[in-house]
Structures are given as structure tokens and as C-alpha cells.
């Protein structure tokens, strides 16, 4: 079992819709969770992180964490074509980041 | 700030040759990380440094790989001899501290192709 698993893509959503990305992790001791966005041919860039159960909102992005279920998600509201990218879930384990394989999102204009 | 700087951006070499990748972290960041990204294995941590000292190299795949950080503003990742399966994008990242919520900033990456 991989340490960090993401829902397989690609995920195609129409412009203005909500994109929902899921991530599960195996280490119950994980303390914090990160979402990175990676455009094709570019480096990962941090969108947001979360470390408490519940929701955390930042603009059009909402991260949700449920430690009991070992589950973290990212919602992208009002999706725009510029949101088309691969989204990487990362889990902090002993201060090192373990990354999921990523989910590719395509927003259709 | 210029961000994390990596060179070269692209490297094409033949099997058996030595390859050296370079990284300059963000000024003031005490931690430096080397990652490798492939389609098959995703983004993997190879090694990280704290104040120029290697802390964890458990991700380094083989003895052919070595990394150094001679000073706070420069690190190298060397592959000798290189093999076709080393073809990947190699990212360097740096962070100010190493807490559970500290952000790692990634460089633009070096795309390595070993023929």
C-alpha cells in the first residue's frame, strides 16, 4: 500500500463547476497535509496546508481534513481554465514530505 | 528574492557519463531537499540537508548517487555512472525551518535524459 494515495484522474470539469480531489494516507502519526499544484513542465507550488480536523478555506480553495478516516480533500470552487494542472497531495511524516501520484484536472471552457 | 535556482535546466547525456546537477537555495533557508520525479514513481525525496549537513539520505537509490552541500548557498547532486533509468526531472527545494507546517519552495527542476 502506498503511503499517500490520490483518486486517479484525469478529472474533467466544466468552467464554473466544483472540482473535488481526494487523498488518503496510511501513517496515523502524520501531522500536516499539503496541496501542491503543478502545471505541465513546471515545478510544484504550494496551494495550502491543513493540520486541524475540519475545513480550511483560501479563496476558491477549501481543504478538508479528517484524521480519523485518514482522509484529506481539496475543493476548487468556480473552476477556471487556469486551474488545469496536476494537484499533488503531500503528507508530512517525521518532517519529510511524502507525495501522492497526483490528480490531473482539466477545466473545460 | 530569486527563488531556488537550478542548473542546468536540461541535460542530455550518454549512459556511463557523470552528471552533476546544481542548486542554489533561497537565501536564509536552512534546509535543502533533492527530489526526483518520474511518471512511474511520482515525486520522491532523495536526500535533505540542514545547515549544509546531510540529515537523511534514505531515498538515495544507489551508490551511484551522491549529494554535497559545501556551503549554505550551493548544493550538487551527482550521478556516476549514469544509466537510462536515471532519466527524470530532478527538483531542488528549500525551506526556512523544518516544522510540520513549513513550506518547501521548489526550483524549476533539471530534466535529465540518459541515452
mmCIF file of C-alpha atoms in Angstrom:
data_model
loop_
_atom_site.group_PDB
_atom_site.id
_atom_site.type_symbol
_atom_site.label_atom_id
_atom_site.label_comp_id
_atom_site.label_asym_id
_atom_site.label_seq_id
_atom_site.Cartn_x
_atom_site.Cartn_y
_atom_site.Cartn_z
ATOM 1 C CA UNK A 1 0.000 0.000 0.000
ATOM 2 C CA UNK A 2 1.333 3.399 -0.945
ATOM 3 C CA UNK A 3 1.773 5.895 1.852
ATOM 4 C CA UNK A 4 -0.254 8.566 0.077
ATOM 5 C CA UNK A 5 -2.934 7.741 -2.457
ATOM 6 C CA UNK A 6 -4.942 10.098 -4.617
ATOM 7 C CA UNK A 7 -8.023 9.488 -6.704
ATOM 8 C CA UNK A 8 -6.985 8.549 -10.186
ATOM 9 C CA UNK A 9 -7.612 11.069 -12.899
ATOM 10 C CA UNK A 10 -7.838 12.725 -15.125
ATOM 11 C CA UNK A 11 -10.675 14.804 -13.769
ATOM 12 C CA UNK A 12 -12.547 16.926 -16.285
ATOM 13 C CA UNK A 13 -14.910 19.632 -15.050
ATOM 14 C CA UNK A 14 -16.745 22.441 -16.830
ATOM 15 C CA UNK A 15 -15.761 26.017 -16.131
ATOM 16 C CA UNK A 16 -17.506 27.356 -13.063
ATOM 17 C CA UNK A 17 -18.065 23.921 -11.511
ATOM 18 C CA UNK A 18 -16.546 22.465 -8.344
ATOM 19 C CA UNK A 19 -13.563 20.137 -8.684
ATOM 20 C CA UNK A 20 -13.178 17.646 -5.843
ATOM 21 C CA UNK A 21 -9.837 15.960 -5.189
ATOM 22 C CA UNK A 22 -9.296 13.216 -2.641
ATOM 23 C CA UNK A 23 -6.270 11.874 -0.812
ATOM 24 C CA UNK A 24 -5.810 9.123 1.771
ATOM 25 C CA UNK A 25 -2.726 8.379 3.819
ATOM 26 C CA UNK A 26 -1.503 5.375 5.768
ATOM 27 C CA UNK A 27 0.515 6.857 8.645
ATOM 28 C CA UNK A 28 -1.789 7.843 11.514
ATOM 29 C CA UNK A 29 1.026 9.864 13.044
ATOM 30 C CA UNK A 30 1.081 12.299 10.123
ATOM 31 C CA UNK A 31 0.729 15.826 11.399
ATOM 32 C CA UNK A 32 0.117 18.077 8.444
ATOM 33 C CA UNK A 33 -1.060 17.891 4.900
ATOM 34 C CA UNK A 34 -0.262 19.953 1.856
ATOM 35 C CA UNK A 35 -1.762 20.536 -1.545
ATOM 36 C CA UNK A 36 0.606 21.498 -4.347
ATOM 37 C CA UNK A 37 -0.322 22.479 -7.884
ATOM 38 C CA UNK A 38 1.969 21.553 -10.753
ATOM 39 C CA UNK A 39 1.483 22.902 -14.240
ATOM 40 C CA UNK A 40 2.855 20.796 -17.074
ATOM 41 C CA UNK A 41 6.602 21.190 -17.292
ATOM 42 C CA UNK A 42 6.762 23.334 -14.165
ATOM 43 C CA UNK A 43 7.670 22.797 -10.527
ATOM 44 C CA UNK A 44 5.179 22.165 -7.725
ATOM 45 C CA UNK A 45 3.839 25.247 -5.976
ATOM 46 C CA UNK A 46 2.043 25.260 -2.644
ATOM 47 C CA UNK A 47 -1.678 25.996 -2.664
ATOM 48 C CA UNK A 48 -2.400 25.476 1.015
ATOM 49 C CA UNK A 49 -1.793 23.257 4.011
ATOM 50 C CA UNK A 50 -4.019 21.969 6.796
ATOM 51 C CA UNK A 51 -3.257 20.342 10.137
ATOM 52 C CA UNK A 52 -6.511 20.502 12.124
ATOM 53 C CA UNK A 53 -9.610 18.449 11.502
ATOM 54 C CA UNK A 54 -12.275 20.316 9.589
ATOM 55 C CA UNK A 55 -12.235 22.789 6.756
ATOM 56 C CA UNK A 56 -9.777 25.489 5.796
ATOM 57 C CA UNK A 57 -10.671 27.992 3.112
ATOM 58 C CA UNK A 58 -8.384 30.156 0.995
ATOM 59 C CA UNK A 59 -10.118 31.988 -1.802
ATOM 60 C CA UNK A 60 -11.658 29.468 -4.172
ATOM 61 C CA UNK A 61 -9.836 26.587 -2.494
ATOM 62 C CA UNK A 62 -11.064 24.602 0.517
ATOM 63 C CA UNK A 63 -9.048 21.861 2.158
ATOM 64 C CA UNK A 64 -10.820 19.329 4.350
ATOM 65 C CA UNK A 65 -9.137 17.014 6.854
ATOM 66 C CA UNK A 66 -10.491 14.007 8.704
ATOM 67 C CA UNK A 67 -7.712 12.372 10.709
ATOM 68 C CA UNK A 68 -9.933 9.566 11.989
ATOM 69 C CA UNK A 69 -10.581 8.483 8.419
ATOM 70 C CA UNK A 70 -7.045 9.400 7.305
ATOM 71 C CA UNK A 71 -8.537 11.464 4.551
ATOM 72 C CA UNK A 72 -7.824 14.895 3.145
ATOM 73 C CA UNK A 73 -9.524 16.604 0.238
ATOM 74 C CA UNK A 74 -9.296 19.750 -1.845
ATOM 75 C CA UNK A 75 -12.274 21.529 -3.356
ATOM 76 C CA UNK A 76 -11.818 24.065 -6.121
ATOM 77 C CA UNK A 77 -14.895 26.259 -6.460
ATOM 78 C CA UNK A 78 -15.775 28.207 -9.593
ATOM 79 C CA UNK A 79 -13.135 26.281 -11.558
ATOM 80 C CA UNK A 80 -11.278 28.280 -14.174
ATOM 81 C CA UNK A 81 -9.272 27.095 -17.194
ATOM 82 C CA UNK A 82 -6.174 28.349 -15.359
ATOM 83 C CA UNK A 83 -6.837 25.687 -12.704
ATOM 84 C CA UNK A 84 -5.988 22.983 -15.241
ATOM 85 C CA UNK A 85 -2.969 21.284 -13.698
ATOM 86 C CA UNK A 86 -1.879 18.276 -11.689
ATOM 87 C CA UNK A 87 -2.631 18.509 -7.972
ATOM 88 C CA UNK A 88 -0.297 16.752 -5.582
ATOM 89 C CA UNK A 89 -1.252 15.760 -2.072
ATOM 90 C CA UNK A 90 1.693 15.677 0.344
ATOM 91 C CA UNK A 91 1.815 14.337 3.871
ATOM 92 C CA UNK A 92 4.330 15.447 6.471
ATOM 93 C CA UNK A 93 5.853 12.358 8.061
ATOM 94 C CA UNK A 94 8.663 12.994 10.515
ATOM 95 C CA UNK A 95 9.168 16.396 8.887
ATOM 96 C CA UNK A 96 9.613 14.870 5.446
ATOM 97 C CA UNK A 97 7.028 15.204 2.714
ATOM 98 C CA UNK A 98 5.610 12.103 1.027
ATOM 99 C CA UNK A 99 3.735 12.875 -2.155
ATOM 100 C CA UNK A 100 0.843 11.171 -3.855
ATOM 101 C CA UNK A 101 0.940 10.419 -7.561
ATOM 102 C CA UNK A 102 -1.228 13.448 -8.320
ATOM 103 C CA UNK A 103 -4.591 14.030 -9.951
ATOM 104 C CA UNK A 104 -4.715 15.851 -13.270
ATOM 105 C CA UNK A 105 -7.561 18.322 -13.572
ATOM 106 C CA UNK A 106 -8.801 19.754 -16.843
ATOM 107 C CA UNK A 107 -11.282 22.619 -16.750
ATOM 108 C CA UNK A 108 -13.348 22.832 -19.950
ATOM 109 C CA UNK A 109 -14.191 26.330 -21.106
ATOM 110 C CA UNK B 1 14.048 37.017 -3.904
ATOM 111 C CA UNK B 2 15.135 34.984 -6.933
ATOM 112 C CA UNK B 3 13.761 31.743 -5.570
ATOM 113 C CA UNK B 4 15.511 28.401 -5.765
ATOM 114 C CA UNK B 5 17.881 28.274 -8.719
ATOM 115 C CA UNK B 6 18.824 25.068 -10.511
ATOM 116 C CA UNK B 7 21.200 24.376 -13.357
ATOM 117 C CA UNK B 8 21.267 23.106 -15.950
ATOM 118 C CA UNK B 9 17.575 23.156 -16.869
ATOM 119 C CA UNK B 10 18.042 20.344 -19.353
ATOM 120 C CA UNK B 11 20.773 17.738 -19.559
ATOM 121 C CA UNK B 12 21.183 15.038 -22.165
ATOM 122 C CA UNK B 13 23.994 12.576 -21.670
ATOM 123 C CA UNK B 14 25.025 9.105 -22.639
ATOM 124 C CA UNK B 15 24.960 6.091 -20.397
ATOM 125 C CA UNK B 16 28.076 5.815 -18.278
ATOM 126 C CA UNK B 17 28.785 9.531 -18.159
ATOM 127 C CA UNK B 18 28.965 11.566 -14.974
ATOM 128 C CA UNK B 19 26.160 14.048 -14.400
ATOM 129 C CA UNK B 20 26.237 16.934 -11.939
ATOM 130 C CA UNK B 21 23.117 18.895 -11.043
ATOM 131 C CA UNK B 22 23.378 22.170 -9.175
ATOM 132 C CA UNK B 23 21.147 24.058 -6.796
ATOM 133 C CA UNK B 24 21.181 27.402 -5.036
ATOM 134 C CA UNK B 25 18.584 27.583 -2.244
ATOM 135 C CA UNK B 26 16.705 30.678 -1.170
ATOM 136 C CA UNK B 27 18.933 32.855 0.975
ATOM 137 C CA UNK B 28 18.365 32.258 4.665
ATOM 138 C CA UNK B 29 16.787 28.850 4.227
ATOM 139 C CA UNK B 30 18.483 26.260 6.409
ATOM 140 C CA UNK B 31 17.018 23.171 4.769
ATOM 141 C CA UNK B 32 17.637 21.885 1.278
ATOM 142 C CA UNK B 33 15.921 18.931 -0.360
ATOM 143 C CA UNK B 34 16.604 16.951 -3.531
ATOM 144 C CA UNK B 35 13.635 15.218 -5.207
ATOM 145 C CA UNK B 36 13.254 13.094 -8.296
ATOM 146 C CA UNK B 37 10.034 12.946 -10.328
ATOM 147 C CA UNK B 38 9.120 10.246 -12.835
ATOM 148 C CA UNK B 39 5.826 9.138 -14.293
ATOM 149 C CA UNK B 40 6.173 5.720 -12.701
ATOM 150 C CA UNK B 41 7.236 6.694 -9.185
ATOM 151 C CA UNK B 42 5.973 10.254 -8.841
ATOM 152 C CA UNK B 43 7.856 12.749 -6.692
ATOM 153 C CA UNK B 44 10.360 11.118 -4.350
ATOM 154 C CA UNK B 45 12.620 12.646 -1.726
ATOM 155 C CA UNK B 46 16.229 11.619 -2.288
ATOM 156 C CA UNK B 47 18.115 13.458 0.455
ATOM 157 C CA UNK B 48 17.890 16.558 2.597
ATOM 158 C CA UNK B 49 20.392 18.817 4.343
ATOM 159 C CA UNK B 50 20.229 21.010 7.421
ATOM 160 C CA UNK B 51 22.835 23.743 7.705
ATOM 161 C CA UNK B 52 24.894 22.010 4.981
ATOM 162 C CA UNK B 53 24.857 18.648 6.803
ATOM 163 C CA UNK B 54 23.126 15.645 5.203
ATOM 164 C CA UNK B 55 20.388 14.524 7.596
ATOM 165 C CA UNK B 56 18.542 11.785 5.738
ATOM 166 C CA UNK B 57 19.757 10.100 2.568
ATOM 167 C CA UNK B 58 17.492 7.066 2.802
ATOM 168 C CA UNK B 59 15.889 7.979 -0.518
ATOM 169 C CA UNK B 60 19.124 7.899 -2.494
ATOM 170 C CA UNK B 61 18.580 4.963 -4.840
ATOM 171 C CA UNK B 62 22.122 3.651 -5.233
ATOM 172 C CA UNK B 63 25.746 4.349 -4.530
ATOM 173 C CA UNK B 64 25.925 5.908 -7.969
ATOM 174 C CA UNK B 65 24.120 8.890 -6.483
ATOM 175 C CA UNK B 66 25.865 11.341 -4.185
ATOM 176 C CA UNK B 67 24.999 14.803 -2.907
ATOM 177 C CA UNK B 68 27.019 17.523 -1.265
ATOM 178 C CA UNK B 69 26.409 20.935 0.199
ATOM 179 C CA UNK B 70 29.765 22.678 0.631
ATOM 180 C CA UNK B 71 28.159 25.932 1.800
ATOM 181 C CA UNK B 72 24.797 27.463 2.589
ATOM 182 C CA UNK B 73 24.216 28.689 -0.954
ATOM 183 C CA UNK B 74 25.197 25.705 -3.083
ATOM 184 C CA UNK B 75 24.451 22.012 -3.409
ATOM 185 C CA UNK B 76 25.200 19.370 -6.015
ATOM 186 C CA UNK B 77 23.652 16.038 -6.877
ATOM 187 C CA UNK B 78 25.993 13.787 -8.806
ATOM 188 C CA UNK B 79 25.261 10.580 -10.687
ATOM 189 C CA UNK B 80 28.253 8.478 -11.681
ATOM 190 C CA UNK B 81 27.920 6.467 -13.847
ATOM 191 C CA UNK B 82 24.547 7.481 -15.230
ATOM 192 C CA UNK B 83 22.046 4.946 -16.578
ATOM 193 C CA UNK B 84 18.933 5.348 -18.777
ATOM 194 C CA UNK B 85 16.679 4.607 -15.777
ATOM 195 C CA UNK B 86 18.020 7.758 -14.116
ATOM 196 C CA UNK B 87 16.115 9.830 -16.679
ATOM 197 C CA UNK B 88 13.755 12.042 -14.694
ATOM 198 C CA UNK B 89 13.153 15.592 -13.543
ATOM 199 C CA UNK B 90 15.250 16.440 -10.516
ATOM 200 C CA UNK B 91 13.946 19.168 -8.235
ATOM 201 C CA UNK B 92 15.725 21.025 -5.512
ATOM 202 C CA UNK B 93 13.641 22.647 -2.771
ATOM 203 C CA UNK B 94 14.450 24.705 0.297
ATOM 204 C CA UNK B 95 12.688 25.751 3.466
ATOM 205 C CA UNK B 96 13.404 28.150 6.301
ATOM 206 C CA UNK B 97 12.823 25.682 9.110
ATOM 207 C CA UNK B 98 11.611 22.128 9.351
ATOM 208 C CA UNK B 99 8.323 22.181 11.171
ATOM 209 C CA UNK B 100 5.173 20.282 10.408
ATOM 210 C CA UNK B 101 3.721 23.258 8.572
ATOM 211 C CA UNK B 102 6.715 24.921 6.983
ATOM 212 C CA UNK B 103 6.576 25.428 3.251
ATOM 213 C CA UNK B 104 9.098 23.946 0.869
ATOM 214 C CA UNK B 105 9.830 26.080 -2.182
ATOM 215 C CA UNK B 106 10.761 24.214 -5.316
ATOM 216 C CA UNK B 107 13.223 25.191 -8.004
ATOM 217 C CA UNK B 108 12.366 24.897 -11.704
ATOM 218 C CA UNK B 109 13.924 21.453 -11.974
ATOM 219 C CA UNK B 110 16.520 19.801 -14.187
ATOM 220 C CA UNK B 111 15.208 17.459 -16.864
ATOM 221 C CA UNK B 112 17.778 14.692 -17.249
ATOM 222 C CA UNK B 113 17.803 12.354 -20.208
ATOM 223 C CA UNK B 114 20.296 9.499 -20.239
ATOM 224 C CA UNK B 115 20.593 7.820 -23.621
#
